[in-house]
């Protein structure tokens, strides 16, 4: 089974520029997450989708970040305009419900490493 | 991702020894926890989980211990191998949500 795909893997931009990241979740996974992982820290949830609807975007800086999941499959995360502090790895994950735990198990993509100069 | 563990606490162990990685969680109401392994250039990978109605769970070469009294988790890796070198994160599930809060992580270095 193919895993979560993300592109690009690396991106370098200057501050105030715009950037977009793409995620293709595992087929059949209804829930999709975007995380921001700053160097030396654990991933922080930015937004969670259930199919094409937003479940939680409480930690998404909405003045500059936006995300969409049209048709409930692929998703894009955009930053416009970027700031220096946005330099991080952006991880996408999709999840599958496990009946033994009653929880969703998340599968992460390799991430996109963003450097803002 | 790459260099994700640059400034993290580091545990160095000799190949073949046992490793113990610790984690303190924040929410006393959290009832489900996961340990993830993150290798350089990759996303976190599920290792083992535990529900709050248990205090110990064993997998293949890994054991997770949960102490709810002091809000502490540990991950024990038996007979540590070079392939175990990675950054390890604990994550707690926020009750009633699908949301997880990740700890800061520990870098494990296995010495040959």
PDB file of C-alpha atoms in Angstrom:
ATOM      1  CA  UNK A   1       0.000   0.000   0.000  1.00  0.00           C
ATOM      2  CA  UNK A   2       1.368   3.413  -0.947  1.00  0.00           C
ATOM      3  CA  UNK A   3       1.986   5.817   1.897  1.00  0.00           C
ATOM      4  CA  UNK A   4       1.164   9.480   2.269  1.00  0.00           C
ATOM      5  CA  UNK A   5       2.783  11.463  -0.534  1.00  0.00           C
ATOM      6  CA  UNK A   6       3.948  15.049  -0.188  1.00  0.00           C
ATOM      7  CA  UNK A   7       5.561  17.500  -2.544  1.00  0.00           C
ATOM      8  CA  UNK A   8       7.811  19.290  -2.861  1.00  0.00           C
ATOM      9  CA  UNK A   9      10.268  17.737  -0.408  1.00  0.00           C
ATOM     10  CA  UNK A  10      12.243  20.958  -0.045  1.00  0.00           C
ATOM     11  CA  UNK A  11      11.431  24.590  -0.690  1.00  0.00           C
ATOM     12  CA  UNK A  12      13.463  27.736  -0.185  1.00  0.00           C
ATOM     13  CA  UNK A  13      11.745  31.110  -0.503  1.00  0.00           C
ATOM     14  CA  UNK A  14      12.281  34.667   0.579  1.00  0.00           C
ATOM     15  CA  UNK A  15      10.118  36.278   3.231  1.00  0.00           C
ATOM     16  CA  UNK A  16       6.886  37.787   1.961  1.00  0.00           C
ATOM     17  CA  UNK A  17       6.745  35.270  -0.893  1.00  0.00           C
ATOM     18  CA  UNK A  18       4.010  32.665  -1.208  1.00  0.00           C
ATOM     19  CA  UNK A  19       4.368  28.905  -1.108  1.00  0.00           C
ATOM     20  CA  UNK A  20       2.076  25.896  -1.453  1.00  0.00           C
ATOM     21  CA  UNK A  21       2.464  22.320  -0.332  1.00  0.00           C
ATOM     22  CA  UNK A  22       0.587  19.330  -1.657  1.00  0.00           C
ATOM     23  CA  UNK A  23      -0.473  16.125   0.084  1.00  0.00           C
ATOM     24  CA  UNK A  24      -1.982  12.932  -1.272  1.00  0.00           C
ATOM     25  CA  UNK A  25      -3.252  10.767   1.605  1.00  0.00           C
ATOM     26  CA  UNK A  26      -3.515   7.008   1.721  1.00  0.00           C
ATOM     27  CA  UNK A  27      -6.448   5.847  -0.365  1.00  0.00           C
ATOM     28  CA  UNK A  28      -9.608   5.502   1.688  1.00  0.00           C
ATOM     29  CA  UNK A  29      -8.406   7.587   4.626  1.00  0.00           C
ATOM     30  CA  UNK A  30     -11.112  10.088   5.460  1.00  0.00           C
ATOM     31  CA  UNK A  31      -9.129  12.170   7.937  1.00  0.00           C
ATOM     32  CA  UNK A  32      -6.198  14.330   6.893  1.00  0.00           C
ATOM     33  CA  UNK A  33      -3.932  16.460   9.074  1.00  0.00           C
ATOM     34  CA  UNK A  34      -1.343  19.156   8.469  1.00  0.00           C
ATOM     35  CA  UNK A  35       1.346  19.612  11.114  1.00  0.00           C
ATOM     36  CA  UNK A  36       4.142  22.131  11.496  1.00  0.00           C
ATOM     37  CA  UNK A  37       7.375  20.801  12.969  1.00  0.00           C
ATOM     38  CA  UNK A  38       9.876  23.469  13.935  1.00  0.00           C
ATOM     39  CA  UNK A  39      13.480  22.329  14.403  1.00  0.00           C
ATOM     40  CA  UNK A  40      13.949  20.682  17.776  1.00  0.00           C
ATOM     41  CA  UNK A  41      10.235  20.399  18.529  1.00  0.00           C
ATOM     42  CA  UNK A  42       7.459  17.894  18.130  1.00  0.00           C
ATOM     43  CA  UNK A  43       4.841  18.291  15.394  1.00  0.00           C
ATOM     44  CA  UNK A  44       2.113  20.843  16.072  1.00  0.00           C
ATOM     45  CA  UNK A  45      -1.321  20.382  14.510  1.00  0.00           C
ATOM     46  CA  UNK A  46      -2.315  23.156  12.127  1.00  0.00           C
ATOM     47  CA  UNK A  47      -5.535  21.804  10.645  1.00  0.00           C
ATOM     48  CA  UNK A  48      -7.561  18.614  10.506  1.00  0.00           C
ATOM     49  CA  UNK A  49     -10.002  17.623   7.768  1.00  0.00           C
ATOM     50  CA  UNK A  50     -12.686  14.969   7.843  1.00  0.00           C
ATOM     51  CA  UNK A  51     -13.401  14.267   4.181  1.00  0.00           C
ATOM     52  CA  UNK A  52     -13.534  17.807   2.734  1.00  0.00           C
ATOM     53  CA  UNK A  53     -14.714  19.532   5.901  1.00  0.00           C
ATOM     54  CA  UNK A  54     -12.545  21.229   8.528  1.00  0.00           C
ATOM     55  CA  UNK A  55     -12.704  19.614  11.975  1.00  0.00           C
ATOM     56  CA  UNK A  56     -10.090  21.706  13.779  1.00  0.00           C
ATOM     57  CA  UNK A  57      -8.144  24.721  12.579  1.00  0.00           C
ATOM     58  CA  UNK A  58      -7.731  26.421  15.934  1.00  0.00           C
ATOM     59  CA  UNK A  59      -3.929  26.594  15.629  1.00  0.00           C
ATOM     60  CA  UNK A  60      -3.798  27.670  12.000  1.00  0.00           C
ATOM     61  CA  UNK A  61      -2.562  31.291  11.621  1.00  0.00           C
ATOM     62  CA  UNK A  62      -5.418  32.227   9.365  1.00  0.00           C
ATOM     63  CA  UNK A  63      -4.040  35.629   8.451  1.00  0.00           C
ATOM     64  CA  UNK A  64      -1.372  33.923   6.346  1.00  0.00           C
ATOM     65  CA  UNK A  65      -2.064  30.184   6.227  1.00  0.00           C
ATOM     66  CA  UNK A  66      -4.858  28.500   4.311  1.00  0.00           C
ATOM     67  CA  UNK A  67      -5.657  24.910   3.483  1.00  0.00           C
ATOM     68  CA  UNK A  68      -8.190  23.122   1.407  1.00  0.00           C
ATOM     69  CA  UNK A  69      -9.168  19.580   0.642  1.00  0.00           C
ATOM     70  CA  UNK A  70     -11.350  19.702  -2.405  1.00  0.00           C
ATOM     71  CA  UNK A  71     -13.197  16.466  -3.175  1.00  0.00           C
ATOM     72  CA  UNK A  72     -12.053  15.018   0.144  1.00  0.00           C
ATOM     73  CA  UNK A  73      -8.829  13.495  -1.198  1.00  0.00           C
ATOM     74  CA  UNK A  74      -5.738  15.616  -1.932  1.00  0.00           C
ATOM     75  CA  UNK A  75      -4.993  18.685   0.123  1.00  0.00           C
ATOM     76  CA  UNK A  76      -2.947  21.839  -0.286  1.00  0.00           C
ATOM     77  CA  UNK A  77      -1.523  24.090   2.410  1.00  0.00           C
ATOM     78  CA  UNK A  78      -0.593  27.623   1.440  1.00  0.00           C
ATOM     79  CA  UNK A  79       1.383  30.330   3.189  1.00  0.00           C
ATOM     80  CA  UNK A  80       0.985  33.880   1.936  1.00  0.00           C
ATOM     81  CA  UNK A  81       3.053  35.871   2.766  1.00  0.00           C
ATOM     82  CA  UNK A  82       5.750  33.781   4.425  1.00  0.00           C
ATOM     83  CA  UNK A  83       7.679  34.950   7.480  1.00  0.00           C
ATOM     84  CA  UNK A  84      11.082  33.856   8.743  1.00  0.00           C
ATOM     85  CA  UNK A  85       9.452  31.969  11.633  1.00  0.00           C
ATOM     86  CA  UNK A  86       7.548  29.780   9.164  1.00  0.00           C
ATOM     87  CA  UNK A  87      10.761  27.857   8.471  1.00  0.00           C
ATOM     88  CA  UNK A  88       9.877  24.311   9.486  1.00  0.00           C
ATOM     89  CA  UNK A  89       8.980  20.881   8.195  1.00  0.00           C
ATOM     90  CA  UNK A  90       5.328  20.635   7.164  1.00  0.00           C
ATOM     91  CA  UNK A  91       3.979  17.163   7.704  1.00  0.00           C
ATOM     92  CA  UNK A  92       0.812  15.713   6.266  1.00  0.00           C
ATOM     93  CA  UNK A  93      -0.836  12.699   7.853  1.00  0.00           C
ATOM     94  CA  UNK A  94      -3.922  10.661   7.103  1.00  0.00           C
ATOM     95  CA  UNK A  95      -5.659   8.320   9.463  1.00  0.00           C
ATOM     96  CA  UNK A  96      -7.648   5.137   9.640  1.00  0.00           C
ATOM     97  CA  UNK A  97     -10.005   4.162  12.439  1.00  0.00           C
ATOM     98  CA  UNK A  98      -8.854   1.196  14.531  1.00  0.00           C
ATOM     99  CA  UNK A  99     -11.638  -0.707  16.222  1.00  0.00           C
ATOM    100  CA  UNK A 100      -9.265  -2.287  18.776  1.00  0.00           C
ATOM    101  CA  UNK A 101      -8.305   1.069  20.247  1.00  0.00           C
ATOM    102  CA  UNK A 102     -11.310   3.115  19.248  1.00  0.00           C
ATOM    103  CA  UNK A 103      -8.858   5.641  17.843  1.00  0.00           C
ATOM    104  CA  UNK A 104      -7.565   6.755  14.508  1.00  0.00           C
ATOM    105  CA  UNK A 105      -4.039   5.613  13.627  1.00  0.00           C
ATOM    106  CA  UNK A 106      -2.126   8.347  11.830  1.00  0.00           C
ATOM    107  CA  UNK A 107       0.267   7.687   8.973  1.00  0.00           C
ATOM    108  CA  UNK A 108       2.679  10.496   8.198  1.00  0.00           C
ATOM    109  CA  UNK A 109       4.196  11.592   4.940  1.00  0.00           C
ATOM    110  CA  UNK A 110       7.903  12.490   4.634  1.00  0.00           C
ATOM    111  CA  UNK A 111       7.231  16.195   5.020  1.00  0.00           C
ATOM    112  CA  UNK A 112       8.198  19.336   3.132  1.00  0.00           C
ATOM    113  CA  UNK A 113      11.130  21.223   4.545  1.00  0.00           C
ATOM    114  CA  UNK A 114      10.551  24.974   4.134  1.00  0.00           C
ATOM    115  CA  UNK A 115      13.315  27.514   4.544  1.00  0.00           C
ATOM    116  CA  UNK A 116      12.336  31.180   4.565  1.00  0.00           C
ATOM    117  CA  UNK A 117      15.237  33.572   3.995  1.00  0.00           C
TER     118      UNK A 117
ATOM    119  CA  UNK B   1      12.230  15.601   8.738  1.00  0.00           C
ATOM    120  CA  UNK B   2      15.863  16.290   8.193  1.00  0.00           C
ATOM    121  CA  UNK B   3      17.781  17.559  11.231  1.00  0.00           C
ATOM    122  CA  UNK B   4      14.569  17.463  13.234  1.00  0.00           C
ATOM    123  CA  UNK B   5      16.484  16.420  16.341  1.00  0.00           C
ATOM    124  CA  UNK B   6      19.249  19.022  16.200  1.00  0.00           C
ATOM    125  CA  UNK B   7      18.603  20.542  19.637  1.00  0.00           C
ATOM    126  CA  UNK B   8      16.817  17.702  21.352  1.00  0.00           C
ATOM    127  CA  UNK B   9      17.872  15.838  24.496  1.00  0.00           C
ATOM    128  CA  UNK B  10      20.071  12.932  23.467  1.00  0.00           C
ATOM    129  CA  UNK B  11      20.328   9.432  24.854  1.00  0.00           C
ATOM    130  CA  UNK B  12      23.403   7.471  23.802  1.00  0.00           C
ATOM    131  CA  UNK B  13      23.391   3.725  24.340  1.00  0.00           C
ATOM    132  CA  UNK B  14      25.679   0.893  23.394  1.00  0.00           C
ATOM    133  CA  UNK B  15      24.424  -1.516  20.771  1.00  0.00           C
ATOM    134  CA  UNK B  16      22.781  -4.457  22.504  1.00  0.00           C
ATOM    135  CA  UNK B  17      21.928  -2.541  25.668  1.00  0.00           C
ATOM    136  CA  UNK B  18      18.408  -1.594  26.683  1.00  0.00           C
ATOM    137  CA  UNK B  19      17.176   1.970  26.140  1.00  0.00           C
ATOM    138  CA  UNK B  20      14.668   3.867  28.231  1.00  0.00           C
ATOM    139  CA  UNK B  21      13.148   7.053  26.849  1.00  0.00           C
ATOM    140  CA  UNK B  22      10.950   9.166  29.097  1.00  0.00           C
ATOM    141  CA  UNK B  23       8.122  11.571  28.488  1.00  0.00           C
ATOM    142  CA  UNK B  24       5.975  13.765  30.712  1.00  0.00           C
ATOM    143  CA  UNK B  25       2.495  14.557  29.456  1.00  0.00           C
ATOM    144  CA  UNK B  26       0.386  17.537  30.308  1.00  0.00           C
ATOM    145  CA  UNK B  27      -3.292  16.631  30.552  1.00  0.00           C
ATOM    146  CA  UNK B  28      -4.397  14.402  33.420  1.00  0.00           C
ATOM    147  CA  UNK B  29      -7.580  13.597  31.461  1.00  0.00           C
ATOM    148  CA  UNK B  30      -5.662  12.199  28.461  1.00  0.00           C
ATOM    149  CA  UNK B  31      -6.589   8.561  28.003  1.00  0.00           C
ATOM    150  CA  UNK B  32      -4.589   7.400  25.004  1.00  0.00           C
ATOM    151  CA  UNK B  33      -0.903   7.726  24.196  1.00  0.00           C
ATOM    152  CA  UNK B  34       1.358   6.867  21.287  1.00  0.00           C
ATOM    153  CA  UNK B  35       5.100   6.586  20.848  1.00  0.00           C
ATOM    154  CA  UNK B  36       6.472   7.595  17.448  1.00  0.00           C
ATOM    155  CA  UNK B  37       9.884   7.095  15.874  1.00  0.00           C
ATOM    156  CA  UNK B  38      11.154   9.712  13.432  1.00  0.00           C
ATOM    157  CA  UNK B  39      14.206   9.012  11.304  1.00  0.00           C
ATOM    158  CA  UNK B  40      16.058  11.748   9.488  1.00  0.00           C
ATOM    159  CA  UNK B  41      14.154  12.914   6.415  1.00  0.00           C
ATOM    160  CA  UNK B  42      11.015  10.969   7.264  1.00  0.00           C
ATOM    161  CA  UNK B  43       7.728  11.558   8.994  1.00  0.00           C
ATOM    162  CA  UNK B  44       6.946  10.069  12.420  1.00  0.00           C
ATOM    163  CA  UNK B  45       6.219   6.347  12.414  1.00  0.00           C
ATOM    164  CA  UNK B  46       3.884   4.647  14.909  1.00  0.00           C
ATOM    165  CA  UNK B  47       5.686   2.316  17.319  1.00  0.00           C
ATOM    166  CA  UNK B  48       3.305   1.415  20.104  1.00  0.00           C
ATOM    167  CA  UNK B  49       0.295   2.816  21.903  1.00  0.00           C
ATOM    168  CA  UNK B  50      -1.337   2.464  25.297  1.00  0.00           C
ATOM    169  CA  UNK B  51      -4.708   3.328  26.760  1.00  0.00           C
ATOM    170  CA  UNK B  52      -5.045   4.817  30.218  1.00  0.00           C
ATOM    171  CA  UNK B  53      -6.738   1.693  31.604  1.00  0.00           C
ATOM    172  CA  UNK B  54      -3.379  -0.075  31.259  1.00  0.00           C
ATOM    173  CA  UNK B  55      -0.021   0.624  32.893  1.00  0.00           C
ATOM    174  CA  UNK B  56       2.100  -1.529  30.602  1.00  0.00           C
ATOM    175  CA  UNK B  57       1.985  -2.761  27.044  1.00  0.00           C
ATOM    176  CA  UNK B  58       4.531  -4.828  25.191  1.00  0.00           C
ATOM    177  CA  UNK B  59       5.359  -5.067  21.534  1.00  0.00           C
ATOM    178  CA  UNK B  60       8.231  -6.554  19.633  1.00  0.00           C
ATOM    179  CA  UNK B  61      11.358  -5.407  21.544  1.00  0.00           C
ATOM    180  CA  UNK B  62       9.448  -2.385  22.865  1.00  0.00           C
ATOM    181  CA  UNK B  63       7.497  -1.823  26.061  1.00  0.00           C
ATOM    182  CA  UNK B  64       5.540   1.252  27.045  1.00  0.00           C
ATOM    183  CA  UNK B  65       4.908   2.045  30.700  1.00  0.00           C
ATOM    184  CA  UNK B  66       2.308   4.532  31.871  1.00  0.00           C
ATOM    185  CA  UNK B  67       2.247   6.150  35.306  1.00  0.00           C
ATOM    186  CA  UNK B  68      -0.903   8.245  35.508  1.00  0.00           C
ATOM    187  CA  UNK B  69      -0.142   9.420  39.047  1.00  0.00           C
ATOM    188  CA  UNK B  70       2.824  11.466  37.870  1.00  0.00           C
ATOM    189  CA  UNK B  71       1.711  11.825  34.223  1.00  0.00           C
ATOM    190  CA  UNK B  72       4.717   9.961  32.910  1.00  0.00           C
ATOM    191  CA  UNK B  73       5.315   7.625  29.984  1.00  0.00           C
ATOM    192  CA  UNK B  74       8.367   5.627  29.158  1.00  0.00           C
ATOM    193  CA  UNK B  75       9.458   3.636  26.142  1.00  0.00           C
ATOM    194  CA  UNK B  76      11.803   0.735  26.705  1.00  0.00           C
ATOM    195  CA  UNK B  77      13.692  -0.742  23.767  1.00  0.00           C
ATOM    196  CA  UNK B  78      15.343  -4.080  24.376  1.00  0.00           C
ATOM    197  CA  UNK B  79      18.642  -5.006  22.748  1.00  0.00           C
ATOM    198  CA  UNK B  80      18.992  -1.650  21.013  1.00  0.00           C
ATOM    199  CA  UNK B  81      20.160  -1.870  17.398  1.00  0.00           C
ATOM    200  CA  UNK B  82      21.741   0.711  15.077  1.00  0.00           C
ATOM    201  CA  UNK B  83      18.443   0.909  13.201  1.00  0.00           C
ATOM    202  CA  UNK B  84      16.819   2.236  16.369  1.00  0.00           C
ATOM    203  CA  UNK B  85      18.758   5.492  16.040  1.00  0.00           C
ATOM    204  CA  UNK B  86      16.122   8.188  15.569  1.00  0.00           C
ATOM    205  CA  UNK B  87      14.140  10.845  17.392  1.00  0.00           C
ATOM    206  CA  UNK B  88      11.347   9.464  19.571  1.00  0.00           C
ATOM    207  CA  UNK B  89       8.189  11.395  20.421  1.00  0.00           C
ATOM    208  CA  UNK B  90       5.358  10.657  22.765  1.00  0.00           C
ATOM    209  CA  UNK B  91       1.909  11.967  21.856  1.00  0.00           C
ATOM    210  CA  UNK B  92      -1.201  12.275  24.010  1.00  0.00           C
ATOM    211  CA  UNK B  93      -4.719  12.243  22.650  1.00  0.00           C
ATOM    212  CA  UNK B  94      -6.921  15.101  23.755  1.00  0.00           C
ATOM    213  CA  UNK B  95     -10.034  13.415  25.140  1.00  0.00           C
ATOM    214  CA  UNK B  96     -13.076  13.642  22.937  1.00  0.00           C
ATOM    215  CA  UNK B  97     -11.058  14.729  19.903  1.00  0.00           C
ATOM    216  CA  UNK B  98      -8.805  13.295  17.219  1.00  0.00           C
ATOM    217  CA  UNK B  99      -6.158  15.811  18.251  1.00  0.00           C
ATOM    218  CA  UNK B 100      -2.739  14.785  19.531  1.00  0.00           C
ATOM    219  CA  UNK B 101      -0.220  16.840  21.475  1.00  0.00           C
ATOM    220  CA  UNK B 102       3.366  15.810  20.782  1.00  0.00           C
ATOM    221  CA  UNK B 103       6.193  16.017  23.283  1.00  0.00           C
ATOM    222  CA  UNK B 104       9.493  17.642  22.392  1.00  0.00           C
ATOM    223  CA  UNK B 105      11.242  14.388  21.583  1.00  0.00           C
ATOM    224  CA  UNK B 106      14.445  12.547  22.491  1.00  0.00           C
ATOM    225  CA  UNK B 107      17.220  11.666  20.091  1.00  0.00           C
ATOM    226  CA  UNK B 108      18.481   8.096  20.535  1.00  0.00           C
ATOM    227  CA  UNK B 109      22.027   7.390  19.358  1.00  0.00           C
ATOM    228  CA  UNK B 110      23.171   3.806  19.218  1.00  0.00           C
ATOM    229  CA  UNK B 111      26.899   3.352  19.580  1.00  0.00           C
ATOM    230  CA  UNK B 112      28.553   0.431  17.829  1.00  0.00           C
TER     231      UNK B 112
END
